[in-house]
PDB file of C-alpha atoms and ligand atoms in Angstrom:
ATOM      1  CA  MET P   1       0.000   0.000   0.000  1.00 85.00           C
ATOM      2  CA  ARG P   2       1.367   3.405  -0.942  1.00 96.00           C
ATOM      3  CA  ARG P   3       1.888   5.476   2.129  1.00 96.00           C
ATOM      4  CA  ARG P   4       4.051   8.275   3.416  1.00 98.00           C
ATOM      5  CA  ILE P   5       7.085   7.024   5.314  1.00 98.00           C
ATOM      6  CA  LEU P   6       9.916   8.711   7.183  1.00 98.00           C
ATOM      7  CA  ALA P   7      12.853   6.415   7.852  1.00 98.00           C
ATOM      8  CA  GLY P   8      15.894   7.241   9.987  1.00 98.00           C
ATOM      9  CA  ASN P   9      19.051   5.343   9.017  1.00 98.00           C
ATOM     10  CA  TRP P  10      21.415   5.673  11.980  1.00 98.00           C
ATOM     11  CA  LYS P  11      24.217   3.781  10.178  1.00 98.00           C
ATOM     12  CA  MET P  12      27.099   2.840  12.538  1.00 98.00           C
ATOM     13  CA  ASN P  13      26.420   5.552  15.118  1.00 98.00           C
ATOM     14  CA  GLY P  14      25.579   5.511  18.798  1.00 98.00           C
ATOM     15  CA  ASP P  15      26.535   3.314  21.727  1.00 98.00           C
ATOM     16  CA  ARG P  16      23.751   1.757  23.759  1.00 98.00           C
ATOM     17  CA  GLU P  17      23.124   4.781  25.944  1.00 98.00           C
ATOM     18  CA  GLU P  18      23.097   7.203  23.023  1.00 98.00           C
ATOM     19  CA  ALA P  19      20.815   4.975  20.981  1.00 98.00           C
ATOM     20  CA  MET P  20      18.322   4.569  23.824  1.00 98.00           C
ATOM     21  CA  SER P  21      18.285   8.341  24.442  1.00 98.00           C
ATOM     22  CA  LEU P  22      17.772   9.143  20.775  1.00 98.00           C
ATOM     23  CA  ALA P  23      14.891   6.679  20.512  1.00 98.00           C
ATOM     24  CA  THR P  24      13.336   7.974  23.739  1.00 98.00           C
ATOM     25  CA  GLU P  25      13.585  11.597  22.597  1.00 98.00           C
ATOM     26  CA  ILE P  26      12.127  10.876  19.166  1.00 98.00           C
ATOM     27  CA  SER P  27       9.202   8.907  20.550  1.00 98.00           C
ATOM     28  CA  GLY P  28       8.465  11.631  23.135  1.00 98.00           C
ATOM     29  CA  MET P  29       8.441  14.368  20.503  1.00 98.00           C
ATOM     30  CA  VAL P  30       6.346  12.283  18.117  1.00 98.00           C
ATOM     31  CA  LYS P  31       3.803  11.656  20.859  1.00 97.00           C
ATOM     32  CA  ASP P  32       3.630  15.296  21.935  1.00 97.00           C
ATOM     33  CA  GLU P  33       3.941  17.073  18.599  1.00 97.00           C
ATOM     34  CA  TYR P  34       3.074  14.909  15.629  1.00 96.00           C
ATOM     35  CA  LEU P  35      -0.502  14.635  14.500  1.00 93.00           C
ATOM     36  CA  GLY P  36       0.059  13.234  11.016  1.00 96.00           C
ATOM     37  CA  ASP P  37      -0.280   9.609   9.968  1.00 96.00           C
ATOM     38  CA  SER P  38       3.008   8.967   8.170  1.00 98.00           C
ATOM     39  CA  LYS P  39       4.769   5.725   9.006  1.00 98.00           C
ATOM     40  CA  ILE P  40       7.898   6.285  11.098  1.00 98.00           C
ATOM     41  CA  VAL P  41      10.715   3.725  11.050  1.00 98.00           C
ATOM     42  CA  LEU P  42      14.064   3.861  12.843  1.00 98.00           C
ATOM     43  CA  PHE P  43      17.049   1.797  11.714  1.00 98.00           C
ATOM     44  CA  PRO P  44      19.489   1.477  14.632  1.00 98.00           C
ATOM     45  CA  PRO P  45      22.611  -0.708  14.486  1.00 98.00           C
ATOM     46  CA  PHE P  46      21.775  -4.424  14.955  1.00 98.00           C
ATOM     47  CA  VAL P  47      22.919  -4.621  18.576  1.00 98.00           C
ATOM     48  CA  HIS P  48      20.365  -2.012  19.701  1.00 98.00           C
ATOM     49  CA  ILE P  49      17.362  -3.358  17.807  1.00 98.00           C
ATOM     50  CA  HIS P  50      15.929  -5.565  20.493  1.00 98.00           C
ATOM     51  CA  SER P  51      16.174  -2.943  23.258  1.00 98.00           C
ATOM     52  CA  ILE P  52      14.746  -0.176  21.091  1.00 98.00           C
ATOM     53  CA  ALA P  53      11.945  -2.374  19.790  1.00 98.00           C
ATOM     54  CA  ARG P  54      10.941  -3.057  23.408  1.00 98.00           C
ATOM     55  CA  LEU P  55      11.280   0.581  24.356  1.00 98.00           C
ATOM     56  CA  LEU P  56       9.003   1.632  21.506  1.00 98.00           C
ATOM     57  CA  GLU P  57       6.620  -1.315  21.766  1.00 95.00           C
ATOM     58  CA  HIS P  58       3.602   0.832  22.556  1.00 93.00           C
ATOM     59  CA  SER P  59       4.555   3.746  20.339  1.00 96.00           C
ATOM     60  CA  ARG P  60       3.664   4.283  16.696  1.00 95.00           C
ATOM     61  CA  ILE P  61       7.300   3.945  15.629  1.00 98.00           C
ATOM     62  CA  SER P  62       8.583   0.801  13.902  1.00 98.00           C
ATOM     63  CA  ILE P  63      12.125  -0.567  13.896  1.00 98.00           C
ATOM     64  CA  GLY P  64      14.225  -2.075  11.144  1.00 98.00           C
ATOM     65  CA  GLY P  65      17.649  -3.505  10.359  1.00 98.00           C
ATOM     66  CA  GLN P  66      20.149  -1.759   8.072  1.00 98.00           C
ATOM     67  CA  ASN P  67      21.038  -5.032   6.329  1.00 98.00           C
ATOM     68  CA  CYS P  68      20.437  -8.778   6.607  1.00 98.00           C
ATOM     69  CA  ALA P  69      22.187 -11.939   5.499  1.00 98.00           C
ATOM     70  CA  ALA P  70      21.601 -13.543   2.108  1.00 98.00           C
ATOM     71  CA  ALA P  71      21.363 -16.988   3.751  1.00 98.00           C
ATOM     72  CA  ASP P  72      18.883 -18.530   6.124  1.00 97.00           C
ATOM     73  CA  SER P  73      21.352 -19.673   8.793  1.00 98.00           C
ATOM     74  CA  GLY P  74      24.656 -21.482   9.115  1.00 98.00           C
ATOM     75  CA  ALA P  75      28.390 -20.873   9.139  1.00 98.00           C
ATOM     76  CA  PHE P  76      28.447 -17.204   8.151  1.00 98.00           C
ATOM     77  CA  THR P  77      30.469 -15.580  10.907  1.00 98.00           C
ATOM     78  CA  GLY P  78      29.354 -12.052  11.670  1.00 97.00           C
ATOM     79  CA  GLU P  79      26.102 -12.191   9.714  1.00 98.00           C
ATOM     80  CA  VAL P  80      22.577 -11.560  11.007  1.00 98.00           C
ATOM     81  CA  SER P  81      19.624 -13.249   9.343  1.00 98.00           C
ATOM     82  CA  ALA P  82      16.310 -11.664   8.445  1.00 98.00           C
ATOM     83  CA  LYS P  83      14.573 -14.141  10.725  1.00 98.00           C
ATOM     84  CA  MET P  84      16.758 -13.072  13.667  1.00 98.00           C
ATOM     85  CA  LEU P  85      15.889  -9.446  12.986  1.00 98.00           C
ATOM     86  CA  ALA P  86      12.188 -10.236  12.952  1.00 98.00           C
ATOM     87  CA  SER P  87      12.500 -12.206  16.194  1.00 98.00           C
ATOM     88  CA  CYS P  88      14.074  -9.127  17.841  1.00 98.00           C
ATOM     89  CA  GLY P  89      11.154  -6.879  16.892  1.00 98.00           C
ATOM     90  CA  ALA P  90      12.280  -5.509  13.526  1.00 98.00           C
ATOM     91  CA  GLN P  91       9.547  -5.024  10.935  1.00 98.00           C
ATOM     92  CA  TYR P  92      11.662  -3.522   8.173  1.00 98.00           C
ATOM     93  CA  VAL P  93      15.074  -3.973   6.583  1.00 98.00           C
ATOM     94  CA  ILE P  94      17.111  -1.739   4.276  1.00 98.00           C
ATOM     95  CA  ILE P  95      18.602  -3.681   1.367  1.00 98.00           C
ATOM     96  CA  GLY P  96      20.988  -2.384  -1.276  1.00 98.00           C
ATOM     97  CA  HIS P  97      22.138   0.799   0.429  1.00 98.00           C
ATOM     98  CA  SER P  98      24.954   2.287  -1.665  1.00 97.00           C
ATOM     99  CA  GLU P  99      27.381   1.915   1.252  1.00 97.00           C
ATOM    100  CA  ARG P 100      26.666  -1.825   1.269  1.00 98.00           C
ATOM    101  CA  ARG P 101      26.959  -2.029  -2.521  1.00 97.00           C
ATOM    102  CA  SER P 102      30.280  -0.181  -2.642  1.00 96.00           C
ATOM    103  CA  TYR P 103      32.137  -0.931   0.634  1.00 97.00           C
ATOM    104  CA  PHE P 104      30.959  -4.529   0.943  1.00 97.00           C
ATOM    105  CA  ASN P 105      30.729  -5.344  -2.761  1.00 97.00           C
ATOM    106  CA  GLU P 106      27.127  -6.491  -2.571  1.00 98.00           C
ATOM    107  CA  SER P 107      26.044  -7.614  -6.016  1.00 97.00           C
ATOM    108  CA  SER P 108      22.546  -7.800  -7.455  1.00 97.00           C
ATOM    109  CA  SER P 109      22.459 -11.540  -6.818  1.00 97.00           C
ATOM    110  CA  ASP P 110      23.421 -11.007  -3.145  1.00 98.00           C
ATOM    111  CA  LEU P 111      20.730  -8.351  -2.863  1.00 98.00           C
ATOM    112  CA  THR P 112      18.125 -10.551  -4.520  1.00 98.00           C
ATOM    113  CA  ALA P 113      18.885 -13.326  -2.031  1.00 98.00           C
ATOM    114  CA  LYS P 114      18.614 -10.852   0.848  1.00 98.00           C
ATOM    115  CA  ILE P 115      15.269  -9.584  -0.416  1.00 98.00           C
ATOM    116  CA  MET P 116      13.931 -13.136  -0.601  1.00 98.00           C
ATOM    117  CA  GLN P 117      15.142 -13.844   2.957  1.00 98.00           C
ATOM    118  CA  ALA P 118      13.569 -10.632   4.232  1.00 98.00           C
ATOM    119  CA  LEU P 119      10.209 -11.351   2.603  1.00 98.00           C
ATOM    120  CA  LYS P 120      10.266 -14.917   3.895  1.00 98.00           C
ATOM    121  CA  ALA P 121      10.837 -13.565   7.416  1.00 98.00           C
ATOM    122  CA  GLY P 122       7.850 -11.239   7.047  1.00 98.00           C
ATOM    123  CA  LEU P 123       9.910  -8.035   6.908  1.00 98.00           C
ATOM    124  CA  GLN P 124       9.105  -4.976   4.799  1.00 98.00           C
ATOM    125  CA  VAL P 125      11.989  -4.219   2.447  1.00 98.00           C
ATOM    126  CA  ILE P 126      13.317  -0.744   1.720  1.00 98.00           C
ATOM    127  CA  TYR P 127      15.313  -1.346  -1.454  1.00 98.00           C
ATOM    128  CA  CYS P 128      17.785   1.419  -2.355  1.00 98.00           C
ATOM    129  CA  VAL P 129      18.766   2.488  -5.855  1.00 98.00           C
ATOM    130  CA  GLY P 130      20.836   5.410  -7.085  1.00 98.00           C
ATOM    131  CA  GLU P 131      23.659   6.534  -9.301  1.00 97.00           C
ATOM    132  CA  THR P 132      27.120   7.981  -8.679  1.00 95.00           C
ATOM    133  CA  LEU P 133      28.027  11.461  -9.890  1.00 94.00           C
ATOM    134  CA  GLU P 134      30.100   9.983 -12.691  1.00 94.00           C
ATOM    135  CA  GLN P 135      27.151   7.891 -13.883  1.00 96.00           C
ATOM    136  CA  ARG P 136      24.907  10.967 -13.858  1.00 95.00           C
ATOM    137  CA  GLU P 137      27.469  13.045 -15.733  1.00 94.00           C
ATOM    138  CA  GLN P 138      27.632  10.360 -18.371  1.00 96.00           C
ATOM    139  CA  THR P 139      23.820  10.309 -18.480  1.00 96.00           C
ATOM    140  CA  GLU P 140      23.793   6.669 -17.469  1.00 97.00           C
ATOM    141  CA  HIS P 141      21.646   7.295 -14.386  1.00 98.00           C
ATOM    142  CA  PHE P 142      18.318   6.174 -15.837  1.00 98.00           C
ATOM    143  CA  ASN P 143      19.752   2.953 -17.264  1.00 98.00           C
ATOM    144  CA  LEU P 144      21.563   2.236 -14.033  1.00 98.00           C
ATOM    145  CA  VAL P 145      18.509   2.713 -11.829  1.00 98.00           C
ATOM    146  CA  ALA P 146      16.366   0.667 -14.242  1.00 98.00           C
ATOM    147  CA  SER P 147      18.851  -2.201 -14.038  1.00 98.00           C
ATOM    148  CA  GLN P 148      19.011  -1.997 -10.233  1.00 98.00           C
ATOM    149  CA  LEU P 149      15.217  -2.356 -10.194  1.00 98.00           C
ATOM    150  CA  ARG P 150      15.116  -5.070 -12.848  1.00 97.00           C
ATOM    151  CA  GLU P 151      17.873  -7.235 -11.374  1.00 97.00           C
ATOM    152  CA  CYS P 152      16.378  -7.404  -7.890  1.00 98.00           C
ATOM    153  CA  LEU P 153      12.659  -6.704  -7.990  1.00 98.00           C
ATOM    154  CA  PHE P 154      10.928  -7.637 -11.216  1.00 97.00           C
ATOM    155  CA  HIS P 155      10.765 -11.341 -10.441  1.00 97.00           C
ATOM    156  CA  LEU P 156       8.642 -10.657  -7.351  1.00 98.00           C
ATOM    157  CA  SER P 157       4.956 -11.491  -7.273  1.00 98.00           C
ATOM    158  CA  LYS P 158       2.316  -8.807  -6.840  1.00 97.00           C
ATOM    159  CA  ASP P 159       1.821  -9.937  -3.267  1.00 97.00           C
ATOM    160  CA  GLN P 160       5.526  -9.675  -2.550  1.00 98.00           C
ATOM    161  CA  TRP P 161       5.572  -6.159  -4.037  1.00 98.00           C
ATOM    162  CA  GLY P 162       3.113  -5.225  -1.310  1.00 97.00           C
ATOM    163  CA  HIS P 163       6.043  -5.496   1.130  1.00 98.00           C
ATOM    164  CA  VAL P 164       8.546  -3.454  -0.896  1.00 98.00           C
ATOM    165  CA  VAL P 165       9.367   0.246  -0.672  1.00 98.00           C
ATOM    166  CA  VAL P 166      11.888   1.782  -3.079  1.00 98.00           C
ATOM    167  CA  ALA P 167      14.326   4.481  -1.935  1.00 98.00           C
ATOM    168  CA  TYR P 168      16.056   6.661  -4.507  1.00 98.00           C
ATOM    169  CA  GLU P 169      19.369   7.753  -3.043  1.00 96.00           C
ATOM    170  CA  PRO P 170      21.717   9.455  -5.492  1.00 96.00           C
ATOM    171  CA  VAL P 171      25.146   8.382  -4.218  1.00 94.00           C
ATOM    172  CA  TRP P 172      26.545  11.879  -4.820  1.00 92.00           C
ATOM    173  CA  ALA P 173      23.998  13.316  -2.375  1.00 92.00           C
ATOM    174  CA  ILE P 174      24.562  10.887   0.513  1.00 89.00           C
ATOM    175  CA  GLY P 175      26.315  12.554   3.434  1.00 85.00           C
ATOM    176  CA  THR P 176      27.718  15.251   1.149  1.00 88.00           C
ATOM    177  CA  GLY P 177      25.341  18.130   1.836  1.00 85.00           C
ATOM    178  CA  LEU P 178      24.431  18.070  -1.868  1.00 85.00           C
ATOM    179  CA  THR P 179      20.773  17.297  -2.486  1.00 88.00           C
ATOM    180  CA  ALA P 180      19.024  16.422  -5.705  1.00 89.00           C
ATOM    181  CA  SER P 181      17.061  19.463  -6.852  1.00 94.00           C
ATOM    182  CA  PRO P 182      13.293  19.025  -6.713  1.00 96.00           C
ATOM    183  CA  ALA P 183      13.306  18.715 -10.514  1.00 96.00           C
ATOM    184  CA  GLN P 184      15.994  16.002 -10.454  1.00 96.00           C
ATOM    185  CA  ALA P 185      14.229  14.117  -7.658  1.00 97.00           C
ATOM    186  CA  GLN P 186      10.790  14.235  -9.307  1.00 98.00           C
ATOM    187  CA  GLU P 187      12.256  13.244 -12.676  1.00 98.00           C
ATOM    188  CA  MET P 188      13.902  10.140 -11.225  1.00 98.00           C
ATOM    189  CA  HIS P 189      10.981   9.197  -8.968  1.00 98.00           C
ATOM    190  CA  ALA P 190       8.593   9.425 -11.922  1.00 98.00           C
ATOM    191  CA  PHE P 191      11.021   7.321 -13.966  1.00 98.00           C
ATOM    192  CA  ILE P 192      11.162   4.688 -11.213  1.00 98.00           C
ATOM    193  CA  ARG P 193       7.359   4.550 -11.025  1.00 98.00           C
ATOM    194  CA  GLN P 194       7.075   4.311 -14.811  1.00 98.00           C
ATOM    195  CA  THR P 195       9.705   1.553 -14.954  1.00 98.00           C
ATOM    196  CA  ILE P 196       7.788  -0.414 -12.322  1.00 98.00           C
ATOM    197  CA  ALA P 197       4.557   0.210 -14.273  1.00 98.00           C
ATOM    198  CA  ASP P 198       6.156  -1.078 -17.495  1.00 98.00           C
ATOM    199  CA  HIS P 199       7.015  -4.384 -15.822  1.00 97.00           C
ATOM    200  CA  MET P 200       4.375  -4.827 -13.166  1.00 97.00           C
ATOM    201  CA  GLY P 201       1.441  -2.726 -14.365  1.00 97.00           C
ATOM    202  CA  HIS P 202       0.202   0.753 -13.542  1.00 97.00           C
ATOM    203  CA  GLU P 203      -2.006  -0.269 -10.683  1.00 97.00           C
ATOM    204  CA  LEU P 204       0.845  -1.883  -8.770  1.00 98.00           C
ATOM    205  CA  ALA P 205       3.245   0.991  -9.583  1.00 98.00           C
ATOM    206  CA  SER P 206       0.788   3.545  -8.239  1.00 98.00           C
ATOM    207  CA  GLU P 207       0.744   1.669  -4.916  1.00 98.00           C
ATOM    208  CA  VAL P 208       4.529   1.585  -4.351  1.00 98.00           C
ATOM    209  CA  SER P 209       6.012   4.107  -1.910  1.00 98.00           C
ATOM    210  CA  ILE P 210       9.163   5.743  -3.280  1.00 98.00           C
ATOM    211  CA  LEU P 211      11.349   7.564  -0.744  1.00 98.00           C
ATOM    212  CA  TYR P 212      14.047  10.138  -1.399  1.00 97.00           C
ATOM    213  CA  GLY P 213      17.373   9.953   0.457  1.00 97.00           C
ATOM    214  CA  GLY P 214      20.545  11.999   0.292  1.00 95.00           C
ATOM    215  CA  SER P 215      21.248  15.007   2.529  1.00 93.00           C
ATOM    216  CA  CYS P 216      17.562  15.524   3.194  1.00 95.00           C
ATOM    217  CA  ASN P 217      17.243  17.921   6.141  1.00 96.00           C
ATOM    218  CA  GLU P 218      14.957  20.403   7.867  1.00 96.00           C
ATOM    219  CA  SER P 219      15.620  23.077   5.242  1.00 96.00           C
ATOM    220  CA  ASN P 220      14.975  21.093   2.094  1.00 96.00           C
ATOM    221  CA  ALA P 221      12.432  18.455   3.195  1.00 97.00           C
ATOM    222  CA  THR P 222       9.298  20.388   2.248  1.00 97.00           C
ATOM    223  CA  GLU P 223      10.346  21.059  -1.333  1.00 97.00           C
ATOM    224  CA  LEU P 224      11.119  17.347  -1.775  1.00 97.00           C
ATOM    225  CA  PHE P 225       8.063  15.999   0.044  1.00 98.00           C
ATOM    226  CA  VAL P 226       5.583  18.044  -2.000  1.00 98.00           C
ATOM    227  CA  LEU P 227       6.705  16.331  -5.209  1.00 98.00           C
ATOM    228  CA  LYS P 228       4.109  14.110  -6.797  1.00 97.00           C
ATOM    229  CA  ASP P 229       6.152  10.911  -6.809  1.00 98.00           C
ATOM    230  CA  VAL P 230       8.057  11.422  -3.544  1.00 98.00           C
ATOM    231  CA  ASP P 231       6.345   9.529  -0.723  1.00 98.00           C
ATOM    232  CA  GLY P 232       8.778  10.272   2.069  1.00 98.00           C
ATOM    233  CA  GLY P 233      12.416  10.201   3.033  1.00 98.00           C
ATOM    234  CA  LEU P 234      15.268   7.953   4.097  1.00 98.00           C
ATOM    235  CA  ILE P 235      17.267  10.217   6.375  1.00 98.00           C
ATOM    236  CA  GLY P 236      20.873   9.585   7.431  1.00 97.00           C
ATOM    237  CA  GLY P 237      22.795  12.376   9.177  1.00 97.00           C
ATOM    238  CA  ALA P 238      19.746  14.435  10.150  1.00 98.00           C
ATOM    239  CA  SER P 239      18.109  11.399  11.788  1.00 98.00           C
ATOM    240  CA  LEU P 240      20.774  11.372  14.505  1.00 98.00           C
ATOM    241  CA  LYS P 241      19.340  14.517  16.069  1.00 98.00           C
ATOM    242  CA  SER P 242      15.871  14.015  17.495  1.00 98.00           C
ATOM    243  CA  ARG P 243      14.820  17.630  16.892  1.00 98.00           C
ATOM    244  CA  SER P 244      15.887  17.590  13.234  1.00 98.00           C
ATOM    245  CA  PHE P 245      14.285  14.214  12.558  1.00 98.00           C
ATOM    246  CA  VAL P 246      10.950  15.225  14.062  1.00 98.00           C
ATOM    247  CA  ASN P 247      11.035  18.598  12.280  1.00 98.00           C
ATOM    248  CA  ILE P 248      11.539  16.725   9.001  1.00 98.00           C
ATOM    249  CA  LEU P 249       8.657  14.410   9.910  1.00 98.00           C
ATOM    250  CA  LYS P 250       6.349  17.378  10.413  1.00 97.00           C
ATOM    251  CA  GLN P 251       7.026  18.435   6.813  1.00 97.00           C
ATOM    252  CA  LEU P 252       5.870  15.103   5.409  1.00 96.00           C
TER     253      LEU P 252
HETATM  254  P1  LIG X 301      22.288  11.302   4.493  1.00 64.52           P
HETATM  255  O1  LIG X 301      22.186   9.724   4.299  1.00 64.52           O
HETATM  256  O2  LIG X 301      20.917  11.802   4.838  1.00 64.52           O
HETATM  257  O3  LIG X 301      23.280  11.498   5.607  1.00 64.52           O
HETATM  258  O4  LIG X 301      22.778  11.870   3.189  1.00 64.52           O
HETATM  259  C1  LIG X 301      21.093   9.121   3.680  1.00 64.52           C
HETATM  260  C2  LIG X 301      21.293   7.619   3.619  1.00 64.52           C
HETATM  261  O5  LIG X 301      22.415   7.184   3.345  1.00 64.52           O
HETATM  262  O6  LIG X 301      20.351   6.835   3.847  1.00 64.52           O
END
């Protein structure tokens, strides 16, 4: 179901105390100040998921993992399975973040396996796509994003698509302070929706939530969130400050 979503990707930040405080502050502000009905999801590091899921059990905030393993279980030292995440209270998982693709060499076949594991475990998938600056300069960005969608998502059934959210995160905008202009964001979001429609049909495409990510903050959120095909945000840096995150939420 297409809905408005604000996701906070904490990446590898925060010890236990800091993570618990951030979650407590965000849930307090949401309770006191937020009247909207957007879905709110926090993505803490794995080790904090269980505690934060318990802390926020009776709140309207959901929790997710920033990654999951491509396998079910077994001898994969250091990995965390989708099923383990779900058993700790996670409802979502981010798959295909550009930092995972580039620093950990995650290929489309790895990502496809992760998506299948996540869906099997009953998690909602936030699947990230996006081009580097070089790819945009060479006008390869549309082809690249289309292939990222095709390689990992177009084999899914309509039912499975009901558990998938797409996040467009131009790599050149992540953590750099550079943001896609509203025109660039709308152009790519519309392209993503059209590409999904071409393969899966218009009805399904109109029901998919497509989030924008990449230096989204309190000052630029409104101009991005008003765009027709932008259904919310995946926020990195600005999600580490409760005030900023909740101020962004209020603009959704
Ligand atoms: P950023 O990160 O908001 O710090 O640019 C976004 C992301 O990587 O999800």
